Coordinates of C-alpha atoms in Angstrom, one line a residue:
M11 CA 40.0 -121.8 -165.6
G12 CA 43.7 -122.8 -166.0
F13 CA 45.9 -122.1 -169.0
L14 CA 46.8 -125.8 -169.6
R15 CA 44.5 -127.7 -167.2
P16 CA 40.7 -128.0 -167.5
E17 CA 38.6 -126.6 -164.6
L18 CA 36.5 -129.6 -163.6
P19 CA 33.9 -129.7 -160.8
V20 CA 35.2 -130.4 -157.4
V21 CA 33.1 -133.2 -155.7
D22 CA 33.6 -135.9 -153.1
L23 CA 33.9 -138.7 -155.7
A24 CA 33.0 -141.5 -153.4
R25 CA 29.8 -139.8 -152.2
W26 CA 29.0 -138.4 -155.6
R27 CA 29.1 -141.8 -157.2
E28 CA 26.6 -143.1 -154.7
G29 CA 23.9 -140.8 -156.0
T30 CA 21.3 -141.3 -158.7
R31 CA 22.0 -140.0 -162.2
G32 CA 20.0 -136.9 -161.5
E33 CA 21.8 -136.3 -158.2
R34 CA 25.1 -136.6 -160.0
I35 CA 24.1 -134.3 -162.8
R36 CA 23.1 -131.5 -160.3
P37 CA 26.6 -130.4 -159.3
M38 CA 27.7 -130.7 -162.9
A39 CA 24.9 -128.5 -164.1
R40 CA 25.7 -125.9 -161.5
H41 CA 29.4 -126.0 -162.5
W42 CA 28.4 -125.6 -166.2
A43 CA 26.3 -122.5 -165.2
E44 CA 29.3 -120.8 -163.7
V45 CA 32.2 -122.2 -165.7
G46 CA 30.9 -124.0 -168.8
F47 CA 32.9 -127.1 -169.9
G48 CA 35.9 -125.7 -168.1
S49 CA 38.2 -125.9 -171.2
P50 CA 41.7 -124.6 -170.6
V51 CA 42.7 -121.2 -172.0
A52 CA 45.2 -122.9 -174.3
L53 CA 42.5 -124.8 -176.0
H54 CA 40.5 -121.7 -176.8
L55 CA 43.7 -120.0 -178.1
F56 CA 44.2 -123.1 -180.3
Y57 CA 40.9 -122.5 -181.9
V58 CA 41.7 -118.8 -182.3
A59 CA 44.9 -119.8 -184.1
K60 CA 43.0 -122.2 -186.3
V61 CA 40.6 -119.4 -187.4
A62 CA 43.7 -117.2 -188.1
L63 CA 45.2 -119.9 -190.3
Y64 CA 41.9 -120.3 -192.1
V65 CA 41.9 -116.6 -192.9
L66 CA 45.5 -116.7 -193.9
G67 CA 44.9 -119.6 -196.2
A68 CA 42.0 -117.8 -197.9
W69 CA 44.1 -114.7 -198.3
L70 CA 46.9 -116.6 -200.0
I71 CA 44.6 -118.5 -202.3
V72 CA 42.9 -115.3 -203.4
L73 CA 46.2 -113.6 -204.1
S74 CA 47.1 -116.5 -206.5
T75 CA 44.5 -115.2 -208.9
K76 CA 45.7 -113.2 -211.9
G77 CA 44.6 -109.6 -211.5
I78 CA 44.4 -109.8 -207.7
D79 CA 47.6 -108.3 -206.3
G80 CA 48.9 -106.8 -203.1
F81 CA 49.0 -108.7 -199.8
T82 CA 48.2 -105.5 -197.9
R83 CA 46.2 -103.7 -200.5
I84 CA 43.0 -105.5 -199.5
G85 CA 40.9 -102.5 -200.4
D86 CA 41.8 -102.9 -204.1
W87 CA 40.5 -106.4 -204.5
W88 CA 38.4 -107.7 -201.5
S89 CA 35.0 -107.0 -203.2
E90 CA 35.9 -108.7 -206.5
P91 CA 33.2 -111.4 -207.2
I92 CA 35.9 -114.0 -207.9
V93 CA 37.3 -113.4 -204.4
F94 CA 33.9 -114.3 -203.0
Q95 CA 33.7 -117.4 -205.2
K96 CA 37.1 -118.6 -204.1
I97 CA 36.3 -118.0 -200.4
V98 CA 33.1 -120.1 -200.8
L99 CA 35.0 -123.0 -202.4
Y100 CA 37.9 -122.7 -200.0
T101 CA 35.6 -122.9 -197.0
L102 CA 33.7 -125.9 -198.6
L103 CA 37.0 -127.6 -198.9
F104 CA 38.1 -126.7 -195.4
E105 CA 34.8 -128.1 -194.0
V106 CA 34.6 -131.3 -196.1
I107 CA 38.2 -132.2 -195.1
G108 CA 37.1 -132.0 -191.5
L109 CA 38.9 -128.8 -190.3
G110 CA 35.9 -126.7 -189.7
C111 CA 32.6 -127.5 -187.8
G112 CA 33.0 -130.4 -185.4
F113 CA 36.8 -130.2 -185.1
G114 CA 38.6 -131.0 -181.9
P115 CA 37.9 -131.4 -178.2
L116 CA 35.1 -128.8 -178.1
N117 CA 33.1 -131.3 -180.2
N118 CA 34.2 -134.2 -178.0
R119 CA 36.9 -135.2 -180.5
F120 CA 40.2 -136.0 -178.7
Y121 CA 42.2 -138.8 -180.4
P122 CA 42.3 -137.9 -183.3
P123 CA 40.8 -134.3 -183.3
M124 CA 39.1 -135.0 -186.6
G125 CA 37.6 -137.8 -188.6
S126 CA 36.1 -136.9 -192.0
I127 CA 39.0 -137.3 -194.5
L128 CA 40.5 -140.1 -192.4
Y129 CA 37.3 -142.1 -192.8
W130 CA 36.0 -141.0 -196.3
L131 CA 39.2 -142.0 -198.1
R132 CA 39.1 -145.4 -196.5
P133 CA 36.9 -148.2 -198.1
G134 CA 35.0 -150.3 -195.6
T135 CA 33.9 -147.4 -193.3
I136 CA 30.2 -146.8 -192.7
R137 CA 28.3 -144.6 -195.1
L138 CA 24.7 -143.4 -194.7
P139 CA 22.8 -142.8 -198.0
P140 CA 19.7 -140.5 -197.5
W141 CA 17.4 -142.5 -199.8
P142 CA 18.8 -146.0 -200.4
G143 CA 15.5 -147.5 -201.3
R144 CA 14.6 -144.8 -203.8
V145 CA 17.8 -143.6 -205.6
P146 CA 19.4 -146.3 -207.8
L147 CA 23.0 -147.3 -207.0
T148 CA 23.0 -145.9 -203.5
A149 CA 21.9 -148.9 -201.4
G150 CA 24.2 -150.4 -198.7
D151 CA 26.1 -148.9 -195.8
T152 CA 29.7 -149.8 -196.6
R153 CA 32.1 -147.3 -198.3
T154 CA 33.5 -148.7 -201.5
P155 CA 36.7 -147.8 -203.4
V156 CA 34.5 -145.9 -205.8
D157 CA 33.1 -143.8 -202.9
A158 CA 36.6 -143.0 -201.8
A159 CA 37.6 -142.1 -205.3
L160 CA 34.6 -139.7 -205.7
Y161 CA 35.5 -138.0 -202.4
A162 CA 39.2 -137.7 -203.5
A163 CA 38.0 -136.2 -206.8
L164 CA 35.9 -133.6 -205.0
L165 CA 38.9 -132.6 -203.0
A166 CA 41.2 -132.5 -206.1
V167 CA 38.8 -130.6 -208.4
T168 CA 38.0 -128.0 -205.7
A169 CA 41.7 -127.5 -205.0
V170 CA 42.5 -127.1 -208.7
T171 CA 39.6 -124.7 -209.2
L172 CA 40.9 -122.5 -206.4
C173 CA 44.0 -121.9 -208.5
A174 CA 42.0 -120.9 -211.6
D175 CA 42.0 -117.3 -212.9
G176 CA 39.0 -115.3 -214.0
T177 CA 37.4 -115.6 -217.4
G178 CA 37.5 -111.9 -218.2
A179 CA 35.5 -108.7 -217.8
V180 CA 31.9 -108.9 -216.6
P181 CA 30.6 -105.3 -217.0
E182 CA 27.4 -106.0 -215.1
L183 CA 29.4 -106.8 -212.0
G184 CA 32.0 -104.1 -212.5
T185 CA 34.9 -106.5 -212.7
T186 CA 37.7 -106.8 -215.2
V187 CA 39.1 -109.9 -213.5
G188 CA 36.0 -112.0 -214.2
L189 CA 34.5 -115.1 -212.7
L190 CA 35.6 -118.7 -212.2
P191 CA 35.1 -120.9 -215.3
V192 CA 31.7 -122.6 -215.3
W193 CA 32.8 -126.2 -216.1
P194 CA 34.8 -126.9 -212.9
V195 CA 32.1 -125.3 -210.8
A196 CA 29.5 -127.6 -212.4
L197 CA 31.9 -130.6 -211.8
I198 CA 32.2 -129.7 -208.1
L199 CA 28.4 -129.6 -207.8
G200 CA 28.0 -132.9 -209.6
L201 CA 30.6 -134.6 -207.4
L202 CA 29.0 -133.2 -204.3
A203 CA 25.5 -134.3 -205.4
V204 CA 26.6 -137.8 -206.2
L205 CA 28.6 -138.1 -202.9
G206 CA 25.6 -136.7 -201.0
L207 CA 23.3 -139.4 -202.5
R208 CA 25.8 -142.1 -201.6
D209 CA 26.5 -140.7 -198.1
K210 CA 24.5 -137.8 -196.6
V211 CA 27.2 -137.3 -193.9
I212 CA 29.7 -135.9 -196.5
F213 CA 27.1 -133.5 -197.9
L214 CA 26.3 -132.2 -194.4
A215 CA 29.9 -132.0 -193.5
A216 CA 30.6 -129.9 -196.6
R217 CA 27.8 -127.6 -195.3
G218 CA 26.1 -128.2 -198.6
E219 CA 23.1 -126.1 -197.6
V220 CA 25.4 -123.1 -197.5
Y221 CA 28.4 -123.5 -199.7
G222 CA 26.8 -125.9 -202.1
T223 CA 23.8 -123.6 -202.6
L224 CA 26.1 -120.6 -203.1
T225 CA 28.1 -122.6 -205.6
V226 CA 24.9 -123.1 -207.6
A227 CA 24.7 -119.3 -207.7
F228 CA 28.0 -119.3 -209.5
L229 CA 26.3 -120.7 -212.6
F230 CA 24.2 -117.6 -213.0
G231 CA 26.9 -115.3 -214.4
A232 CA 26.0 -111.7 -214.1
D233 CA 23.3 -112.6 -211.5
L234 CA 25.9 -114.1 -209.1
V235 CA 25.9 -111.4 -206.5
L236 CA 22.1 -111.1 -206.4
A237 CA 21.7 -114.9 -206.2
A238 CA 24.2 -115.1 -203.4
K239 CA 22.4 -112.3 -201.6
L240 CA 19.1 -114.3 -201.8
V241 CA 20.9 -117.4 -200.3
F242 CA 22.2 -115.3 -197.4
V243 CA 18.7 -114.0 -196.7
V244 CA 17.4 -117.5 -196.6
I245 CA 20.1 -118.5 -194.1
W246 CA 19.5 -115.6 -191.8
M247 CA 15.7 -115.6 -191.9
G248 CA 15.4 -119.3 -191.9
A249 CA 17.6 -119.5 -188.8
A250 CA 15.5 -116.7 -187.2
T251 CA 12.2 -118.5 -187.9
S252 CA 13.5 -121.7 -186.4
K253 CA 14.3 -119.8 -183.2
L254 CA 10.6 -118.8 -182.6
N255 CA 10.3 -121.5 -180.0
R256 CA 10.6 -122.1 -176.3
H257 CA 14.0 -123.8 -176.6
F258 CA 16.3 -121.0 -177.8
P259 CA 16.7 -119.2 -174.4
F260 CA 18.1 -122.4 -173.0
V261 CA 20.7 -122.4 -175.8
I262 CA 21.7 -118.8 -174.9
S263 CA 22.1 -119.5 -171.2
T264 CA 24.2 -122.6 -171.9
M265 CA 26.3 -120.9 -174.5
M266 CA 27.0 -117.8 -172.5
S267 CA 28.0 -119.8 -169.4
N268 CA 30.6 -121.5 -171.7
S269 CA 31.9 -118.3 -173.2
P270 CA 35.6 -117.7 -172.6
L271 CA 35.1 -113.9 -172.7
I272 CA 32.6 -113.9 -169.8
R273 CA 34.9 -114.8 -166.9
W274 CA 33.1 -113.2 -164.0
K275 CA 30.9 -115.9 -162.4
P276 CA 28.2 -113.5 -161.0
L277 CA 27.7 -112.2 -164.5
K278 CA 27.2 -115.8 -165.8
R279 CA 24.7 -116.5 -163.1
K280 CA 22.5 -113.6 -164.4
F281 CA 21.7 -115.8 -167.4
F282 CA 19.8 -118.2 -165.1
A283 CA 16.5 -117.7 -163.3
R284 CA 17.8 -118.2 -159.8
F285 CA 21.3 -119.8 -159.5
P286 CA 22.0 -122.4 -158.1
D287 CA 18.5 -123.8 -157.5
D288 CA 16.7 -122.8 -160.7
L289 CA 18.9 -123.2 -163.8
R290 CA 16.2 -122.4 -166.3
P291 CA 17.0 -119.3 -168.5
G292 CA 16.7 -116.0 -166.7
R293 CA 15.6 -112.6 -168.0
W294 CA 19.0 -111.8 -169.6
S295 CA 18.9 -115.1 -171.6
R296 CA 15.4 -114.3 -172.9
V297 CA 16.4 -110.7 -173.8
V298 CA 19.5 -111.9 -175.7
A299 CA 17.5 -114.7 -177.4
H300 CA 14.7 -112.4 -178.5
T301 CA 17.1 -109.6 -179.6
A302 CA 19.2 -112.0 -181.7
T303 CA 16.1 -113.5 -183.3
A304 CA 14.8 -110.0 -184.2
V305 CA 18.1 -109.0 -185.7
E306 CA 18.3 -112.2 -187.8
L307 CA 14.7 -111.8 -189.0
L308 CA 14.3 -108.1 -189.6
T309 CA 17.7 -106.9 -190.9
P310 CA 18.1 -109.2 -194.0
P311 CA 15.2 -107.6 -196.0
V312 CA 16.7 -104.1 -195.2
L313 CA 20.1 -105.3 -196.6
L314 CA 18.5 -106.8 -199.7
F315 CA 16.4 -103.8 -200.7
S316 CA 18.4 -100.9 -199.5
T317 CA 21.1 -99.6 -201.8
G318 CA 23.6 -98.2 -199.3
G319 CA 23.6 -95.4 -196.8
A320 CA 22.5 -95.5 -193.2
P321 CA 20.0 -98.4 -193.5
T322 CA 22.6 -100.7 -195.0
A323 CA 25.2 -99.6 -192.5
L324 CA 22.9 -100.2 -189.5
A325 CA 21.6 -103.5 -190.7
A326 CA 25.1 -104.7 -191.6
T327 CA 26.5 -103.6 -188.2
L328 CA 23.8 -105.5 -186.3
L329 CA 24.5 -108.7 -188.2
V330 CA 28.2 -108.4 -187.8
L331 CA 27.8 -108.0 -184.1
L332 CA 25.5 -111.1 -184.0
H333 CA 28.1 -113.3 -185.8
L334 CA 30.9 -111.9 -183.6
A335 CA 28.9 -112.8 -180.5
I336 CA 28.6 -116.4 -181.6
L337 CA 32.2 -116.5 -182.8
T338 CA 33.7 -115.2 -179.6
A339 CA 31.6 -117.5 -177.5
I340 CA 33.5 -120.4 -179.1
P341 CA 30.4 -122.6 -178.8
M342 CA 30.3 -126.4 -178.7
G343 CA 30.4 -127.7 -182.2
V344 CA 32.8 -124.8 -183.0
P345 CA 31.2 -123.4 -186.2
L346 CA 33.9 -120.7 -186.1
E347 CA 35.0 -120.4 -189.7
W348 CA 31.3 -120.4 -190.8
N349 CA 30.8 -117.2 -188.7
V350 CA 33.9 -115.6 -190.2
F351 CA 32.7 -116.5 -193.7
M352 CA 29.2 -115.0 -193.0
I353 CA 30.8 -111.8 -191.9
F354 CA 32.9 -111.6 -195.0
G355 CA 30.0 -112.5 -197.2
L356 CA 27.8 -109.9 -195.6
L357 CA 30.4 -107.2 -196.2
T358 CA 31.3 -108.1 -199.7
L359 CA 27.7 -108.8 -201.0
F360 CA 25.6 -106.3 -199.1
V361 CA 28.0 -103.5 -198.4
A362 CA 30.5 -103.5 -201.3
H363 CA 27.7 -104.3 -203.8
A364 CA 24.9 -102.5 -202.0
E365 CA 23.7 -101.0 -205.2
Q366 CA 22.5 -104.3 -206.6
N367 CA 19.0 -105.2 -205.7
P368 CA 16.4 -107.7 -207.0
A369 CA 15.1 -105.3 -209.6
D370 CA 18.4 -105.7 -211.4
L371 CA 18.0 -109.5 -212.0
H372 CA 18.7 -110.6 -215.6
S373 CA 16.9 -114.0 -215.2
P374 CA 14.4 -115.8 -212.9
L375 CA 17.0 -118.4 -211.9
P376 CA 18.1 -116.7 -208.7
V377 CA 14.5 -116.4 -207.6
A378 CA 14.0 -120.1 -208.3
L379 CA 17.1 -120.9 -206.2
F380 CA 15.7 -118.8 -203.4
A381 CA 12.3 -120.6 -203.6
V382 CA 13.9 -124.0 -203.4
A383 CA 16.1 -123.1 -200.4
A384 CA 13.2 -121.4 -198.6
G385 CA 11.0 -124.4 -199.3
V386 CA 13.5 -126.7 -197.7
V387 CA 13.6 -124.5 -194.6
I388 CA 9.8 -124.5 -194.4
A389 CA 9.6 -128.2 -194.8
G390 CA 12.4 -128.7 -192.3
N391 CA 10.5 -126.8 -189.7
L392 CA 7.2 -128.6 -190.4
F393 CA 8.8 -132.1 -190.8
P394 CA 12.0 -132.1 -188.8
R395 CA 12.2 -135.9 -188.7
R396 CA 12.6 -135.9 -192.5
I397 CA 15.0 -133.0 -192.9
S398 CA 18.3 -132.4 -191.2
F399 CA 18.5 -129.3 -189.0
L400 CA 21.3 -128.0 -191.3
P401 CA 19.3 -127.6 -194.6
G402 CA 16.3 -126.8 -192.3
M403 CA 18.4 -123.8 -191.0
R404 CA 17.6 -124.7 -187.4
Y405 CA 21.0 -123.4 -186.3
Y406 CA 21.4 -123.0 -182.6
A407 CA 17.6 -123.0 -182.2
G408 CA 17.8 -125.6 -179.4
N409 CA 15.4 -127.7 -181.4
W410 CA 17.2 -130.7 -182.9
D411 CA 16.8 -134.4 -183.4
T412 CA 18.9 -136.1 -180.6
T413 CA 19.6 -139.5 -179.3
L414 CA 21.0 -141.3 -176.2
W415 CA 22.6 -144.7 -176.6
C416 CA 22.5 -147.2 -173.7
V417 CA 25.5 -149.5 -174.4
Q418 CA 26.7 -152.5 -172.4
P419 CA 30.4 -153.1 -172.2
S420 CA 30.1 -156.2 -174.4
A421 CA 28.5 -154.2 -177.1
A422 CA 31.2 -151.5 -176.9
A423 CA 33.8 -154.2 -177.3
K424 CA 32.0 -155.4 -180.4
I425 CA 32.0 -151.9 -181.9
E426 CA 35.7 -151.5 -181.2
R427 CA 36.4 -154.9 -182.8
D428 CA 34.0 -155.0 -185.8
V429 CA 33.6 -151.4 -187.0
I430 CA 36.3 -149.9 -189.2
A431 CA 37.0 -146.6 -187.5
I432 CA 39.8 -144.2 -186.7
A433 CA 38.6 -143.0 -183.3
S434 CA 37.9 -145.3 -180.3
M435 CA 34.7 -145.4 -178.4
P436 CA 33.8 -142.2 -176.4
Q437 CA 34.4 -143.7 -173.0
A438 CA 37.8 -144.9 -174.0
Q439 CA 38.8 -141.5 -175.3
L440 CA 37.7 -139.9 -172.0
E441 CA 39.7 -142.4 -170.0
R442 CA 42.8 -141.6 -172.1
F443 CA 42.4 -137.9 -171.8
Y444 CA 41.2 -137.5 -168.1
G445 CA 42.3 -140.8 -166.6
K446 CA 40.2 -143.8 -165.6
D447 CA 39.6 -142.6 -162.1
R448 CA 38.2 -139.3 -163.2
M449 CA 36.6 -139.9 -166.5
D450 CA 33.1 -140.1 -165.1
V451 CA 33.3 -136.4 -164.1
P452 CA 33.6 -135.1 -167.7
L453 CA 31.2 -137.8 -168.8
Y454 CA 28.6 -136.4 -166.4
L455 CA 29.6 -132.9 -167.4
G456 CA 28.6 -133.9 -170.9
Y457 CA 25.3 -135.2 -169.5
A458 CA 24.8 -131.8 -167.8
F459 CA 25.4 -130.0 -171.1
R460 CA 22.7 -132.1 -172.8
A461 CA 20.4 -131.6 -169.8
M462 CA 20.9 -127.8 -169.8
N463 CA 19.0 -127.9 -173.1
T464 CA 15.3 -128.7 -173.1
H465 CA 15.6 -132.0 -174.9
G466 CA 18.0 -133.4 -172.3
R467 CA 15.2 -133.5 -169.7
A468 CA 13.2 -135.7 -172.0
L469 CA 16.1 -137.9 -173.0
F470 CA 17.1 -138.8 -169.5
S471 CA 13.4 -139.3 -168.5
L472 CA 13.1 -141.8 -171.4
V473 CA 16.2 -143.7 -170.2
H474 CA 14.1 -145.1 -167.4
R475 CA 11.6 -146.5 -170.0
A476 CA 14.2 -147.8 -172.3
L477 CA 15.9 -149.8 -169.5
A478 CA 12.8 -150.6 -167.5
D479 CA 13.3 -154.4 -167.8
V480 CA 17.1 -154.4 -167.1
R481 CA 19.6 -152.9 -164.6
E482 CA 20.6 -149.4 -165.6
S483 CA 24.0 -149.9 -164.0
D484 CA 24.9 -152.5 -166.6
Y485 CA 24.9 -149.7 -169.3
V486 CA 27.0 -146.7 -170.2
I487 CA 24.8 -143.9 -171.3
T488 CA 26.4 -142.4 -174.4
D489 CA 25.4 -139.3 -176.3
G490 CA 24.6 -140.2 -179.9
E491 CA 26.8 -137.4 -181.0
R492 CA 29.9 -139.1 -179.5
L493 CA 29.1 -142.5 -180.9
C494 CA 28.4 -141.0 -184.3
S495 CA 31.8 -139.4 -184.4
T496 CA 33.4 -142.8 -183.8
A497 CA 31.3 -144.7 -186.3
V498 CA 31.0 -142.3 -189.3
G499 CA 33.8 -139.8 -188.7
W500 CA 31.8 -136.6 -188.3
N501 CA 29.1 -135.2 -186.0
F502 CA 27.6 -131.8 -185.6
G503 CA 24.4 -131.9 -183.5
D504 CA 22.3 -133.8 -186.1
G505 CA 20.4 -136.8 -184.8
H506 CA 19.7 -137.8 -188.5
M507 CA 23.2 -139.3 -188.5
H508 CA 22.7 -141.6 -185.5
N509 CA 19.1 -142.7 -186.0
E510 CA 17.8 -146.2 -187.0
Q511 CA 20.0 -146.2 -190.1
L512 CA 23.2 -146.1 -188.0
I513 CA 21.7 -148.6 -185.5
A514 CA 21.1 -151.0 -188.3
A515 CA 24.6 -150.5 -189.9
L516 CA 26.2 -151.2 -186.5
H517 CA 24.0 -154.2 -185.8
R518 CA 24.9 -155.7 -189.2
R519 CA 28.6 -155.5 -188.3
C520 CA 28.4 -156.4 -184.6
G521 CA 25.5 -158.8 -184.3
F522 CA 24.2 -157.3 -181.0
E523 CA 22.3 -159.5 -178.6
P524 CA 18.8 -158.4 -177.5
G525 CA 19.3 -155.8 -174.8
E526 CA 22.9 -155.1 -175.5
V527 CA 22.2 -151.7 -177.1
R528 CA 19.0 -149.6 -176.4
V529 CA 18.6 -146.2 -178.1
I530 CA 16.3 -143.3 -177.3
L531 CA 15.5 -141.2 -180.3
L532 CA 13.9 -137.8 -179.8
D533 CA 12.6 -135.9 -182.9
A534 CA 12.8 -132.1 -183.0
Q535 CA 9.6 -130.2 -182.4
P536 CA 7.6 -129.3 -185.5
I537 CA 7.0 -125.6 -185.6
H538 CA 3.2 -126.1 -185.5
R539 CA 3.0 -128.7 -182.7
P540 CA 3.6 -128.4 -178.9
T541 CA 5.1 -131.9 -178.7
Q542 CA 8.2 -133.9 -179.7
R543 CA 7.9 -137.5 -180.7
Y544 CA 10.2 -140.2 -179.5
R545 CA 11.1 -143.8 -180.3
L546 CA 12.8 -146.5 -178.2
V547 CA 14.8 -149.0 -180.2
D548 CA 16.6 -152.2 -179.3
A549 CA 19.5 -152.6 -181.8
A550 CA 18.8 -156.3 -182.2
T551 CA 15.0 -156.5 -182.2
G552 CA 13.9 -153.0 -183.4
E553 CA 11.5 -150.4 -182.1
F554 CA 9.6 -151.4 -178.9
E555 CA 7.9 -148.1 -178.0
H556 CA 7.1 -144.7 -179.3
G557 CA 5.2 -141.7 -178.2
E558 CA 5.6 -138.0 -177.4
V559 CA 6.5 -135.5 -174.8
R560 CA 5.2 -132.0 -174.3
V561 CA 7.6 -129.1 -174.7
A562 CA 5.9 -127.3 -171.8
D563 CA 6.8 -130.2 -169.5
M564 CA 10.5 -130.0 -170.6
V565 CA 11.0 -126.3 -170.2
S566 CA 9.5 -126.3 -166.7
R567 CA 12.0 -128.7 -165.3
Q568 CA 15.6 -128.4 -164.0
P569 CA 18.5 -130.2 -165.8
W570 CA 18.7 -132.8 -163.1
E571 CA 15.0 -133.7 -163.1
D572 CA 14.3 -136.8 -165.2
D573 CA 10.6 -137.1 -164.6
V574 CA 9.1 -135.5 -167.7
P575 CA 5.6 -137.0 -168.3
I576 CA 5.6 -139.4 -171.2
R577 CA 2.7 -140.1 -173.5
V578 CA 3.0 -143.6 -175.0
H579 CA 1.3 -144.3 -178.4
S580 CA -0.2 -147.6 -179.2
D581 CA -0.3 -147.2 -182.9
R582 CA 2.4 -147.0 -185.6
T583 CA 1.5 -143.7 -187.2
E584 CA 3.6 -140.6 -187.3

């Protein structure tokens, strides 16, 4: 791994290009197992600097509050409830601008490294309302000046609120500084809700399931800390529950092989069953996966009901180590600031305010918020096609809705010409970054990353069915994540943003011919079923096949094996 240059696989390009897709993925998968994406050290240091700037920005914003003084006297003010409130809103703003999750090359964003604000302040870009046929005034898929104004208002109101002072002493919380005024908090929530109904992408990019829900807790006054604790418990336990599957060990092996802190290749190989021939997860991956799940599932109740002492210290330490492990791995999607926030929230809520437990609640509202958040998590695991993996808390579970887009060059040209976007098509970005003569190597390295996860085996097996009546060589296989980043300005592992809704929005603008664009859509696995459903869609003519694949068949194959058995359904039921 070089300081400035990426470490790409070394292959005989002429011979390698003669192979089948599976044969070309094999050396890429082996490279991933030992090296990961091969990002240069300078890129990882860039992300470290970005996290440092995030922390510095939070620090300065907090110090602008009346009653919070002393740049180095952190112990005097770090546990003040208003400090927690401002960190929540600051992080929401950081994310919804586009500086957090999904930023930069480690999320396949090269030119520019972000979308978000560059798209959402621009009328004419694509928006994706969650329920256009059910919620009045949300139909359509084109951003209007009103949408742009609402987004600008959210940014402005949040920024102004960050400069507000506390409202005065709240004895129940032991603070003389006080809390943020209620009315701007309510306005932020209202703007986020309206924006989310007009465009689900903005709500998801703001990490509304975390920071939006915590902002609701601000409305509960003296119950703020306890309400926030309950939200954190839902996040941890919801994420742990979603990891009770056969996919998660594949995530661990893939993430550890990409970690910049693990530089010794023999150690990385230990995470696989038998490198280089069997790249399924090895014992170490399973141990790490099961340990992480146990920590996320068992320690939150200890933190919630203990009131300090050794139980609180042990549970808090385990969870801090969990988040540090994710943070230092600098995973694809780069949810770095989120992990820093979770560590801060854990310490300020459960350690500094350990004495507060559910028995101290003044009203039932925090319990109602907990019930709603937990209900969304349960529904998201039962009906993943209906609920995004973010509010469903399926973080890093390996069980997500995913898509592959098969795009002819003529269709790519139409997207470049007819869609208002800041970023160019994924293939064009790779050509610009790596050079036209080498761009297919990182392209296939991306295929390998997808195939290292269980769903990749099914997706590439389904490509053969999607293109059964045409020549596969006429298409560029593009990960839906990459196309989504070009089309809507943000992506973060969520197939709900590049499903039939985006297909229809692009077709309305581009007028694809039949066969120009074929899309494979694979739903996540419902927690109570051993299968995942799929759909094959032609952008011009609609769905032409659907069925299911067995998870057992996916986990038993290698990344380069695209022969997962497919069960085709003849009906239209879900």
